[in-house]
Coordinates of C-alpha atoms in Angstrom, one line a residue:
X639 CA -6.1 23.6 -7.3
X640 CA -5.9 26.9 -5.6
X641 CA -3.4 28.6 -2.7
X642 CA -4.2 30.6 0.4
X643 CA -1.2 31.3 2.4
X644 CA -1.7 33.0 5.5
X645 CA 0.9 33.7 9.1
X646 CA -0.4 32.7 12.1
X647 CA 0.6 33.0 16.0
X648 CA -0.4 29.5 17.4
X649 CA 0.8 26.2 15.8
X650 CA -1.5 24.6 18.2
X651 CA -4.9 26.6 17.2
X652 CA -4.3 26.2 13.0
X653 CA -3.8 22.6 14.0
X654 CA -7.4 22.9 16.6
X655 CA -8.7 24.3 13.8
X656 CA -8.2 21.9 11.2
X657 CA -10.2 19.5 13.3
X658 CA -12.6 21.9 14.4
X659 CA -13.9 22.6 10.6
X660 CA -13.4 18.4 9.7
X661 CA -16.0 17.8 12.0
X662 CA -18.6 20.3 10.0
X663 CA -17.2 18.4 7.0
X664 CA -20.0 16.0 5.6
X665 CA -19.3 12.3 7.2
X666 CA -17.1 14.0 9.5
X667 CA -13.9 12.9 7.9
X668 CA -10.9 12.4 10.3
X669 CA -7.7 14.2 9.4
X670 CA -4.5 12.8 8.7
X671 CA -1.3 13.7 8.1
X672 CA 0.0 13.0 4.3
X673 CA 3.6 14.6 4.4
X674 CA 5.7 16.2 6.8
X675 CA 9.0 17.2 7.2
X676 CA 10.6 13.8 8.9
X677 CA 8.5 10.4 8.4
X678 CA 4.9 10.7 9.5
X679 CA 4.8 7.4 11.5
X680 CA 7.4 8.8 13.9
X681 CA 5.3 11.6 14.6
X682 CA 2.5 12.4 17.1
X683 CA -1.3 12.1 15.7
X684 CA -3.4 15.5 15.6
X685 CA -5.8 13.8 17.0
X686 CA -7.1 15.9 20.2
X687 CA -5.0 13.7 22.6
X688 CA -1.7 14.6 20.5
X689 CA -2.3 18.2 19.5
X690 CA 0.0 19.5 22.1
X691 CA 2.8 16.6 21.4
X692 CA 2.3 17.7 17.8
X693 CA 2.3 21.3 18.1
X694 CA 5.5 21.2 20.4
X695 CA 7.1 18.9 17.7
X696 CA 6.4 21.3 14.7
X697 CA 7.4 24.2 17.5
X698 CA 10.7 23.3 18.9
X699 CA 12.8 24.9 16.4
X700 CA 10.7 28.2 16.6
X701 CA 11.1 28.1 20.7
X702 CA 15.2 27.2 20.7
X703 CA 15.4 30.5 18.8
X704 CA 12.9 32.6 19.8
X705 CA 12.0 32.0 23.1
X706 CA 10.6 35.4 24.2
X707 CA 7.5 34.6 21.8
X708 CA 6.1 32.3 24.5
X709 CA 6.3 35.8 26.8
X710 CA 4.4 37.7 24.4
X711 CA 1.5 35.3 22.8
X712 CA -0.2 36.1 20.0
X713 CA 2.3 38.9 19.0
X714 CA 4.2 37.0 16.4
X715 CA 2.8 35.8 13.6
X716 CA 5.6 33.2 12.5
X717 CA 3.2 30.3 11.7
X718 CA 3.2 30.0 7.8
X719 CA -0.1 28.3 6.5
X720 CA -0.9 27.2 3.1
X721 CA -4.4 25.7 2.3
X722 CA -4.9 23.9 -1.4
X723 CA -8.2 23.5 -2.6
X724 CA -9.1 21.1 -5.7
X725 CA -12.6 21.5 -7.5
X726 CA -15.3 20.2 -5.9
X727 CA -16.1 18.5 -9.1
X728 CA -13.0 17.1 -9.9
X729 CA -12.2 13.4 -8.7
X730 CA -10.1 13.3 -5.2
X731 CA -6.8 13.1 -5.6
X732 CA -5.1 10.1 -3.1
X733 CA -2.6 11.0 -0.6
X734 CA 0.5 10.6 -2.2
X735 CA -0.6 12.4 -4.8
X736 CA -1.2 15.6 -2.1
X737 CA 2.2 15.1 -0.6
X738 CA 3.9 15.4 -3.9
X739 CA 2.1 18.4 -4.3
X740 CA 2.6 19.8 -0.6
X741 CA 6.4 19.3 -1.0
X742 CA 6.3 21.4 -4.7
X743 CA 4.7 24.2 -3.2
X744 CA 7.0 24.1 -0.2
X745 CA 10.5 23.6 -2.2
X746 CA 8.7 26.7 -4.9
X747 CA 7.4 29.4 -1.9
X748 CA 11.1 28.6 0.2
X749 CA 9.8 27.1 3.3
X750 CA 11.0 23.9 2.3
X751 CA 13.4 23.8 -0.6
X752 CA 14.3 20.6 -2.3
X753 CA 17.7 19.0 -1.3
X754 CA 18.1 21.9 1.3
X755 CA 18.1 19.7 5.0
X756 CA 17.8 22.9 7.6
X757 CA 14.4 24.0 6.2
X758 CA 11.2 24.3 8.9
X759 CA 10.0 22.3 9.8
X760 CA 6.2 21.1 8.3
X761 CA 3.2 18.9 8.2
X762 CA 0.6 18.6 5.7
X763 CA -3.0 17.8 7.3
X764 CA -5.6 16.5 4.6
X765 CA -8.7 17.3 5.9
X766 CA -11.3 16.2 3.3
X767 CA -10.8 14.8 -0.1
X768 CA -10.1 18.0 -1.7
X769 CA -8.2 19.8 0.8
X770 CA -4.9 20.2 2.6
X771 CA -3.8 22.3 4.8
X772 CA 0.1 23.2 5.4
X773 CA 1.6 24.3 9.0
X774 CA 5.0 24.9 9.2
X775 CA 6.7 27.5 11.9
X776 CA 8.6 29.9 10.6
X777 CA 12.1 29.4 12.0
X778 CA 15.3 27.2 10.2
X779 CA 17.5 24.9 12.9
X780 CA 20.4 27.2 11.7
X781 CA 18.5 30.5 12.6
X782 CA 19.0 31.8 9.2
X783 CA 15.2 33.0 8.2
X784 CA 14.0 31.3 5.1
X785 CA 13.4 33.1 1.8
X786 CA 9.4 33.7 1.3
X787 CA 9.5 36.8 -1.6
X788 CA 6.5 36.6 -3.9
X789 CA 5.4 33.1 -1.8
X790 CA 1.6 32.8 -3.0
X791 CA 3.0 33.7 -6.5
X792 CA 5.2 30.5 -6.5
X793 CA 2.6 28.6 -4.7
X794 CA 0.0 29.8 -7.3
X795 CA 2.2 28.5 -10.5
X796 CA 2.4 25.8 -9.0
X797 CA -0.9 24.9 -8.5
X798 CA -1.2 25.7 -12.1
X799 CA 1.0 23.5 -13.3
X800 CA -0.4 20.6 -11.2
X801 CA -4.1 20.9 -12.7
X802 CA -2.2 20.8 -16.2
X803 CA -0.5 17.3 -15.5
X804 CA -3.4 16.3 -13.7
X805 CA -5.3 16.7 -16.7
X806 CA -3.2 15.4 -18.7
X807 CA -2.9 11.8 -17.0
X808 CA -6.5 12.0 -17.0
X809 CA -6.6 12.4 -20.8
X810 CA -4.5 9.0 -21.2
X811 CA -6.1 7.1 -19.1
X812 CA -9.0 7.8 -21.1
X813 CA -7.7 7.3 -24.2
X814 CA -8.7 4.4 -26.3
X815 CA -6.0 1.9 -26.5
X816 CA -5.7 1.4 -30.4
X817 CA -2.5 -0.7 -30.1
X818 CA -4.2 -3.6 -28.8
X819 CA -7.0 -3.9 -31.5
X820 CA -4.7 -3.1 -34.2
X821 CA -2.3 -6.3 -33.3
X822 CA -5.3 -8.6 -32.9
X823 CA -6.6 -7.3 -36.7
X824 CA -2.8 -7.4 -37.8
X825 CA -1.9 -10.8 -40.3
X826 CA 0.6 -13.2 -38.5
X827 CA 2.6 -15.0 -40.7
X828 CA 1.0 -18.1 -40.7
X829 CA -2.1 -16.1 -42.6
X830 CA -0.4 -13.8 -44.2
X831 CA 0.9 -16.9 -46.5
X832 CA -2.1 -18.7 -46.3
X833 CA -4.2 -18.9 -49.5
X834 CA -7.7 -17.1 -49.5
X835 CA -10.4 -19.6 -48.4
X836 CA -13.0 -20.3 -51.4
X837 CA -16.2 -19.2 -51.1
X838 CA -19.0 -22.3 -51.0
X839 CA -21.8 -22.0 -53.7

């Protein structure tokens, strides 16, 4: 899995855009949202009819504090994006699986710690099988401005150490279960007792 981590000015165009390059996407896949920062079903789908509601959503924290942004568009770039990329060749990972890893890189890169409630706030937007893509504005409900040193670093490790448990899982599943065949060859105590059976001439 590798990070790209860039700022933006628009909430509202990274979100356009995410559905903009789904529909070059072979079989046009429709994206979704695996993990944000309150329950997904309470929130607006980025759909083109609730982009806006969406992008206000994500927004409204950034606005309350900074409202002369909307006076000077395009001049702040206080839209953190992160995009994850898995191989090509490896098998998709399922949606859970890329909201537990949206959430790691967010709690490691300080946009989102763990256990820490005023972080930004965040969506993650899968937008093919081997992608997601991570908006979340810039801007804590208590004002105080979170701590992003050395971000794609911490995003990069851990994208490193997801690929090593991924592997790893992958390796036992496919592991051959000896247990099994060794208790069906195992004695029981019924024949363990018994007498060997003579052989017929």
């Amino acid at each position: 899995m590798i990070p790209s981590i860039t700022r933006y000015a628009s909430t509202r165009d990274l979100l356009a855009s995410a559905q903009q390059q789904a529909r070059h996407r072979p079989g046009h896949p429709r994206v979704r949202i695996v993990a944000a920062w309150r329950p997904v079903a309470e929130l607006p789908r980025p759909g083109s009819a609730g982009l806006d509601a969406l992008a206000a959503d994500l927004d409204a924290d950034l606005i309350r504090l900074r409202p002369e942004r909307e006076r000077r568009p395009g001049r702040e770039r206080d839209v953190w994006h992160c995009t994850l990329r898995a191989h090509p060749d490896s098998p998709p990972l399922t949606d859970a699986r890329w909201a537990e890893a949206a959430r790691r890189v967010l709690a490691a890169t300080g946009v989102a710690p763990g256990g820490d409630a005023p972080s930004c706030r965040w969506i993650a937007l899968r937008v093919d099988s081997h992608e997601v893509r991570i908006v979340a504005p810039l801007a804590r409900p208590d004002g105080r401005p979170p701590n992003l040193e050395r971000d794609l670093s911490r995003a990069m490790a851990v994208c490193q150490l997801l690929d090593i448990e991924s592997r790893r899982l992958a390796a036992a599943s496919a592991a051959p279960r000896t247990g099994s065949v060794r208790s069906a060859l195992a004695p029981t105590p019924e024949t363990a007792c018994a007498p060997p059976a003579r052989r017929s001439r």
